[in-house]
Coordinates of N, CA, C and O in Angstrom, one line a residue:
M1 N 6.4 10.1 16.6 CA 6.4 9.6 15.2 C 6.5 10.9 14.3 O 5.8 11.9 14.7
K2 N 7.3 10.9 13.4 CA 7.4 12.0 12.6 C 6.9 11.8 11.1 O 7.0 10.7 10.6
R3 N 6.5 12.9 10.6 CA 5.8 12.9 9.3 C 6.8 12.3 8.1 O 6.5 11.5 7.3
E4 N 8.2 12.7 8.2 CA 9.2 12.3 7.4 C 9.3 10.7 7.4 O 9.6 10.2 6.3
F5 N 9.2 10.2 8.6 CA 9.3 8.7 8.7 C 8.1 8.0 8.0 O 8.3 7.0 7.3
I6 N 6.9 8.5 8.1 CA 5.8 8.0 7.4 C 6.0 8.1 5.8 O 5.7 7.2 5.1
I7 N 6.4 9.3 5.4 CA 6.7 9.4 4.0 C 7.6 8.4 3.5 O 7.5 7.8 2.4
E8 N 8.7 8.2 4.3 CA 9.8 7.2 3.9 C 9.1 5.8 3.7 O 9.4 5.1 2.8
Y9 N 8.3 5.4 4.7 CA 7.6 4.1 4.6 C 6.6 4.0 3.5 O 6.5 3.0 2.8
E10 N 5.9 5.1 3.2 CA 5.0 5.0 2.0 C 5.8 4.9 0.8 O 5.4 4.2 -0.2
E11 N 6.9 5.5 0.7 CA 7.8 5.3 -0.5 C 8.4 3.9 -0.6 O 8.4 3.4 -1.7
R12 N 8.8 3.3 0.5 CA 9.2 1.9 0.5 C 8.1 1.0 0.0 O 8.4 0.1 -0.8
L13 N 6.9 1.3 0.4 CA 5.8 0.5 0.0 C 5.5 0.6 -1.6 O 5.3 -0.3 -2.3
R14 N 5.6 1.9 -2.0 CA 5.4 2.2 -3.4 C 6.5 1.4 -4.3 O 6.1 0.8 -5.3
Q15 N 7.7 1.5 -3.8 CA 8.8 0.7 -4.5 C 8.5 -0.7 -4.5 O 8.8 -1.4 -5.5
A16 N 8.2 -1.2 -3.3 CA 8.0 -2.7 -3.3 C 6.8 -3.2 -4.3 O 6.9 -4.2 -4.8
M17 N 5.8 -2.4 -4.3 CA 4.6 -2.7 -5.2 C 5.0 -2.6 -6.6 O 4.7 -3.4 -7.5
L18 N 5.9 -1.5 -7.0 CA 6.3 -1.4 -8.4 C 7.2 -2.5 -8.8 O 7.2 -3.0 -9.9
N19 N 8.0 -3.0 -7.9 CA 9.1 -4.0 -8.2 C 8.6 -5.4 -7.9 O 9.4 -6.3 -8.2
G20 N 7.3 -5.5 -7.5 CA 6.8 -6.8 -7.0 C 7.8 -7.5 -6.0 O 7.9 -8.7 -6.1
D21 N 8.3 -6.7 -5.1 CA 9.3 -7.2 -4.1 C 8.5 -7.8 -3.0 O 8.2 -7.1 -2.0
V22 N 8.3 -9.1 -3.0 CA 7.6 -9.9 -2.0 C 8.2 -9.7 -0.7 O 7.5 -9.6 0.3
K23 N 9.5 -9.9 -0.6 CA 10.2 -9.8 0.6 C 10.0 -8.5 1.4 O 9.7 -8.5 2.6
A24 N 10.0 -7.5 0.7 CA 9.8 -6.1 1.2 C 8.4 -5.9 1.6 O 8.1 -5.4 2.7
L25 N 7.4 -6.5 0.9 CA 6.0 -6.4 1.2 C 5.8 -7.2 2.5 O 5.0 -6.7 3.4
E26 N 6.4 -8.3 2.6 CA 6.2 -9.2 3.8 C 6.7 -8.4 5.1 O 6.1 -8.5 6.2
E27 N 7.7 -7.6 4.9 CA 8.3 -6.8 6.0 C 7.4 -5.6 6.4 O 7.4 -5.1 7.5
L28 N 6.7 -5.0 5.4 CA 5.9 -3.8 5.6 C 4.5 -4.1 6.0 O 3.8 -3.1 6.5
I29 N 4.1 -5.3 5.8 CA 2.7 -5.6 6.1 C 2.6 -6.5 7.4 O 3.3 -7.5 7.5
D30 N 1.7 -6.1 8.2 CA 1.5 -6.9 9.4 C 0.7 -8.2 9.1 O 0.0 -8.3 8.2
D31 N 1.1 -9.2 9.9 CA 0.6 -10.6 9.7 C -1.0 -10.6 9.7 O -1.5 -11.4 9.2
N32 N -1.5 -9.7 10.6 CA -2.9 -9.7 10.8 C -3.7 -8.6 10.0 O -4.8 -8.2 10.3
L33 N -3.0 -8.2 8.8 CA -3.6 -7.2 7.9 C -5.1 -7.5 7.6 O -5.4 -8.5 7.3
I34 N -5.8 -6.4 7.6 CA -7.2 -6.5 7.0 C -7.1 -5.3 5.8 O -7.0 -4.2 6.2
F35 N -7.3 -5.8 4.6 CA -7.3 -4.9 3.4 C -8.5 -5.0 2.7 O -8.9 -6.1 2.3
V36 N -9.2 -3.9 2.4 CA -10.4 -3.9 1.6 C -10.1 -3.3 0.2 O -9.7 -2.2 0.2
N37 N -10.2 -4.1 -0.8 CA -9.8 -3.6 -2.1 C -11.0 -2.8 -2.7 O -12.1 -2.7 -2.2
H38 N -10.8 -2.3 -3.9 CA -11.8 -1.5 -4.6 C -13.0 -2.2 -5.0 O -14.0 -1.7 -5.5
F39 N -13.0 -3.6 -4.9 CA -14.2 -4.4 -5.2 C -15.0 -4.7 -3.9 O -15.9 -5.4 -4.0
G40 N -14.5 -4.2 -2.8 CA -15.1 -4.4 -1.4 C -14.7 -5.8 -0.9 O -15.3 -6.2 0.2
Q41 N -13.7 -6.4 -1.4 CA -13.3 -7.7 -0.9 C -12.4 -7.5 0.3 O -11.5 -6.7 0.2
I42 N -12.5 -8.3 1.3 CA -11.6 -8.2 2.4 C -10.4 -9.2 2.2 O -10.7 -10.5 2.0
L43 N -9.2 -8.7 2.1 CA -8.0 -9.5 1.9 C -7.1 -9.7 3.1 O -6.9 -8.7 3.8
T44 N -6.5 -10.8 3.3 CA -5.4 -11.0 4.3 C -4.1 -10.6 3.7 O -3.9 -10.4 2.5
K45 N -3.0 -10.6 4.6 CA -1.7 -10.3 4.1 C -1.3 -11.3 3.0 O -0.8 -11.0 2.0
E46 N -1.6 -12.6 3.3 CA -1.2 -13.7 2.4 C -1.8 -13.5 1.0 O -1.2 -13.6 0.0
A47 N -3.2 -13.2 1.0 CA -3.8 -13.0 -0.2 C -3.3 -11.8 -1.0 O -3.1 -11.8 -2.2
D48 N -3.0 -10.7 -0.3 CA -2.4 -9.6 -0.9 C -1.1 -9.8 -1.5 O -0.9 -9.4 -2.7
I49 N -0.2 -10.4 -0.8 CA 1.1 -10.8 -1.3 C 1.1 -11.7 -2.3 O 2.0 -11.7 -3.3
E50 N 0.3 -12.7 -2.3 CA 0.1 -13.8 -3.3 C -0.1 -13.1 -4.8 O 0.4 -13.7 -5.7
A51 N -0.9 -12.1 -4.8 CA -1.1 -11.4 -6.1 C 0.3 -11.0 -6.8 O 0.3 -11.1 -8.0
Y52 N 1.2 -10.5 -5.9 CA 2.5 -10.1 -6.4 C 3.4 -11.3 -6.6 O 4.0 -11.4 -7.7
R53 N 3.4 -12.2 -5.8 CA 4.2 -13.5 -5.9 C 3.8 -14.2 -7.2 O 4.8 -14.6 -7.9
S54 N 2.6 -14.3 -7.5 CA 2.2 -15.1 -8.6 C 2.2 -14.2 -9.9 O 1.9 -14.7 -11.0
E55 N 2.5 -12.9 -9.7 CA 2.5 -12.0 -10.8 C 1.2 -11.7 -11.5 O 1.1 -11.2 -12.6
I56 N 0.1 -12.0 -10.7 CA -1.3 -11.7 -11.3 C -1.4 -10.1 -11.2 O -2.0 -9.6 -12.1
L57 N -0.8 -9.5 -10.2 CA -0.9 -8.1 -10.1 C 0.6 -7.6 -10.4 O 1.5 -8.0 -9.8
S58 N 0.6 -6.7 -11.3 CA 2.0 -6.0 -11.7 C 1.8 -4.6 -12.1 O 0.9 -4.3 -12.8
F59 N 2.6 -3.7 -11.5 CA 2.5 -2.2 -11.8 C 3.7 -1.8 -12.5 O 4.9 -2.2 -12.2
T60 N 3.5 -0.9 -13.6 CA 4.6 -0.3 -14.2 C 4.7 1.2 -13.7 O 5.8 1.8 -13.9
T61 N 3.6 1.7 -13.2 CA 3.6 3.1 -12.8 C 2.8 3.1 -11.5 O 1.7 2.7 -11.5
I62 N 3.3 3.9 -10.5 CA 2.5 4.3 -9.4 C 3.0 5.6 -9.0 O 4.1 5.9 -8.4
D63 N 2.2 6.7 -9.4 CA 2.6 8.0 -9.0 C 1.7 8.6 -8.0 O 0.5 8.6 -8.1
F64 N 2.3 9.0 -6.8 CA 1.5 9.7 -5.8 C 1.1 11.1 -6.3 O 2.0 11.9 -6.5
L65 N -0.2 11.4 -6.2 CA -0.7 12.6 -6.7 C -1.0 13.6 -5.5 O -0.9 14.8 -5.6
D66 N -1.4 12.9 -4.4 CA -1.7 13.7 -3.2 C -1.6 12.8 -2.0 O -1.9 11.6 -2.2
Q67 N -1.2 13.4 -0.9 CA -1.1 12.5 0.3 C -1.4 13.4 1.6 O -0.8 14.5 1.7
K68 N -2.1 12.7 2.4 CA -2.5 13.3 3.7 C -2.1 12.4 4.7 O -2.2 11.2 4.6
I69 N -1.5 13.0 5.9 CA -1.0 12.1 6.9 C -1.6 12.6 8.3 O -1.5 13.8 8.6
I70 N -2.1 11.7 9.1 CA -2.5 12.0 10.4 C -1.6 11.2 11.4 O -1.5 10.0 11.3
L71 N -0.8 12.0 12.1 CA 0.1 11.3 13.1 C -0.7 11.1 14.4 O -1.3 12.0 15.0
L72 N -0.5 10.0 14.9 CA -1.0 9.5 16.3 C 0.1 9.1 17.1 O 1.3 9.2 16.8
E73 N -0.1 8.7 18.4 CA 1.0 8.4 19.3 C 1.9 7.3 18.7 O 3.1 7.7 18.7
N74 N 1.5 6.2 18.5 CA 2.4 5.1 18.0 C 2.0 4.6 16.6 O 2.3 3.4 16.3
S75 N 1.2 5.4 15.9 CA 0.7 5.0 14.6 C 0.4 6.3 13.7 O 0.5 7.4 14.2
A76 N 0.0 6.0 12.5 CA -0.4 7.1 11.7 C -1.4 6.6 10.6 O -1.4 5.4 10.3
V77 N -2.2 7.5 10.1 CA -3.1 7.2 9.1 C -2.7 7.9 7.9 O -2.4 9.2 8.0
T78 N -2.6 7.3 6.7 CA -2.3 8.0 5.5 C -3.5 7.8 4.5 O -4.1 6.8 4.5
V79 N -3.7 8.9 3.7 CA -4.7 8.8 2.6 C -3.9 9.3 1.4 O -3.4 10.5 1.4
T80 N -3.7 8.4 0.4 CA -3.0 8.7 -0.7 C -3.7 8.5 -2.1 O -4.3 7.4 -2.2
R81 N -3.7 9.5 -2.9 CA -4.3 9.3 -4.2 C -3.2 9.1 -5.2 O -2.2 9.7 -5.1
A82 N -3.3 8.0 -6.0 CA -2.3 7.6 -6.8 C -2.8 7.3 -8.3 O -3.8 6.7 -8.4
A83 N -1.9 7.6 -9.2 CA -2.2 7.2 -10.6 C -1.4 5.9 -10.9 O -0.3 5.7 -10.6
L84 N -2.2 4.8 -11.3 CA -1.6 3.5 -11.5 C -1.7 3.0 -12.9 O -2.7 3.3 -13.6
K85 N -0.7 2.3 -13.3 CA -0.7 1.6 -14.6 C 0.0 0.2 -14.4 O 0.9 0.1 -13.6
G86 N -0.6 -0.8 -14.9 CA -0.1 -2.1 -14.8 C -1.1 -3.1 -15.4 O -2.0 -2.8 -16.2
T87 N -1.0 -4.3 -14.8 CA -1.9 -5.4 -15.2 C -2.4 -6.2 -14.0 O -1.7 -6.2 -13.0
F88 N -3.7 -6.6 -14.1 CA -4.2 -7.6 -13.1 C -4.7 -8.8 -14.0 O -5.7 -8.7 -14.6
G89 N -4.0 -9.8 -13.8 CA -4.3 -11.0 -14.8 C -4.0 -10.5 -16.2 O -2.9 -10.1 -16.6
T90 N -5.1 -10.6 -17.1 CA -5.0 -10.3 -18.4 C -5.5 -8.9 -18.7 O -5.6 -8.3 -19.8
E91 N -6.1 -8.3 -17.6 CA -6.7 -6.9 -17.7 C -5.7 -5.9 -17.5 O -4.8 -5.9 -16.6
S92 N -5.8 -4.8 -18.3 CA -4.9 -3.6 -18.1 C -5.5 -2.8 -17.0 O -6.7 -2.7 -16.9
I93 N -4.6 -2.1 -16.3 CA -5.0 -1.2 -15.2 C -4.4 0.2 -15.7 O -3.2 0.3 -16.0
E94 N -5.3 1.2 -15.7 CA -4.8 2.6 -15.9 C -5.9 3.4 -15.2 O -7.0 3.7 -15.7
D95 N -5.6 3.7 -13.9 CA -6.7 4.3 -13.1 C -6.1 5.1 -12.0 O -4.9 5.1 -11.8
E96 N -7.0 6.0 -11.4 CA -6.6 6.7 -10.2 C -7.3 6.0 -9.0 O -8.5 5.7 -9.1
M97 N -6.5 5.7 -8.0 CA -7.1 5.1 -6.8 C -6.7 5.9 -5.6 O -5.7 6.7 -5.6
C98 N -7.5 5.7 -4.6 CA -7.3 6.4 -3.3 C -7.1 5.3 -2.3 O -7.9 4.4 -2.1
Y99 N -6.0 5.3 -1.5 CA -5.6 4.3 -0.5 C -5.6 5.0 0.9 O -5.1 6.0 1.1
S100 N -6.2 4.3 1.8 CA -6.0 4.7 3.2 C -5.3 3.6 3.8 O -5.6 2.4 3.6
R101 N -4.3 3.9 4.7 CA -3.5 2.9 5.4 C -3.4 3.3 6.9 O -3.2 4.5 7.1
V102 N -3.3 2.3 7.8 CA -3.0 2.6 9.1 C -1.6 1.9 9.3 O -1.4 0.8 9.1
W103 N -0.7 2.7 9.7 CA 0.7 2.3 9.9 C 0.9 2.3 11.5 O 0.5 3.2 12.2
K104 N 1.5 1.2 12.0 CA 1.7 1.1 13.4 C 3.2 0.8 13.7 O 3.9 0.0 12.9
S105 N 3.7 1.4 14.7 CA 5.1 1.2 15.1 C 5.1 -0.1 15.9 O 4.4 -0.3 16.9
N106 N 6.0 -1.1 15.6 CA 6.2 -2.3 16.4 C 7.5 -2.2 17.2 O 7.9 -3.1 17.7
G107 N 8.0 -0.9 17.4 CA 9.1 -0.7 18.2 C 10.4 -0.5 17.3 O 11.3 0.3 17.7
K108 N 10.5 -1.2 16.3 CA 11.7 -1.2 15.4 C 11.4 -0.5 14.1 O 12.2 0.2 13.6
R109 N 10.2 -0.7 13.6 CA 9.8 -0.2 12.3 C 8.4 0.0 12.2 O 7.6 -0.4 13.1
L110 N 7.8 0.5 11.0 CA 6.4 0.6 10.8 C 5.9 -0.5 10.1 O 6.6 -1.1 9.1
I111 N 4.7 -0.9 10.3 CA 4.0 -2.0 9.6 C 2.5 -1.5 9.3 O 1.9 -0.8 10.1
I112 N 2.0 -2.0 8.2 CA 0.6 -1.7 7.8 C -0.3 -2.7 8.5 O -0.2 -3.8 8.3
V113 N -1.2 -2.2 9.3 CA -2.2 -3.1 10.0 C -3.6 -3.1 9.3 O -4.4 -4.0 9.4
S114 N -3.9 -2.1 8.6 CA -5.2 -2.0 7.8 C -5.0 -1.1 6.6 O -4.2 -0.2 6.6
G115 N -5.9 -1.3 5.7 CA -5.8 -0.6 4.4 C -7.1 -0.7 3.7 O -7.9 -1.6 3.9
H116 N -7.4 0.4 2.9 CA -8.5 0.4 2.0 C -8.3 1.1 0.8 O -7.4 2.0 0.7
C117 N -8.8 0.6 -0.3 CA -8.6 1.2 -1.7 C -9.9 1.5 -2.3 O -10.8 0.6 -2.2
S118 N -10.0 2.6 -3.0 CA -11.3 2.8 -3.8 C -10.8 3.5 -5.1 O -9.8 4.3 -5.2
S119 N -11.7 3.4 -6.1 CA -11.5 4.1 -7.4 C -11.8 5.6 -7.2 O -12.8 5.9 -6.6
V120 N -11.1 6.4 -7.9 CA -11.4 7.8 -7.9 C -12.2 8.0 -9.2 O -11.9 7.8 -10.3
P121 N -13.4 8.6 -9.1 CA -14.3 8.8 -10.2 C -13.6 9.8 -11.2 O -12.9 10.7 -10.8
K122 N -13.8 9.5 -12.4 CA -13.2 10.3 -13.5 C -14.1 11.4 -13.9 O -15.2 11.6 -13.7

């Protein structure tokens, strides 16, 4: 697994989140995803994608500020700090968040099997 490959997939995810591209998100996220959001809630793939499908969650800006990548045999771990702007329901979002993701190769492409998000203190 190469670092450039992981960076490419992180960018695909960023674009899918920015564009609310449900089809791309479905391809990038494993069916058995476990995602812990910044409220400590454990979300499934369906719950995560439904937020985009229903347009409850919408981003206008996602800027990667820093990214660390740990390459493993058939997987990788990324830790990405990002500046976000958008909306969640009727609430405005303008925050820095830190995401950790576990990417796994399924032989043809990479998919996210686990993720975690936390707020970056100001």
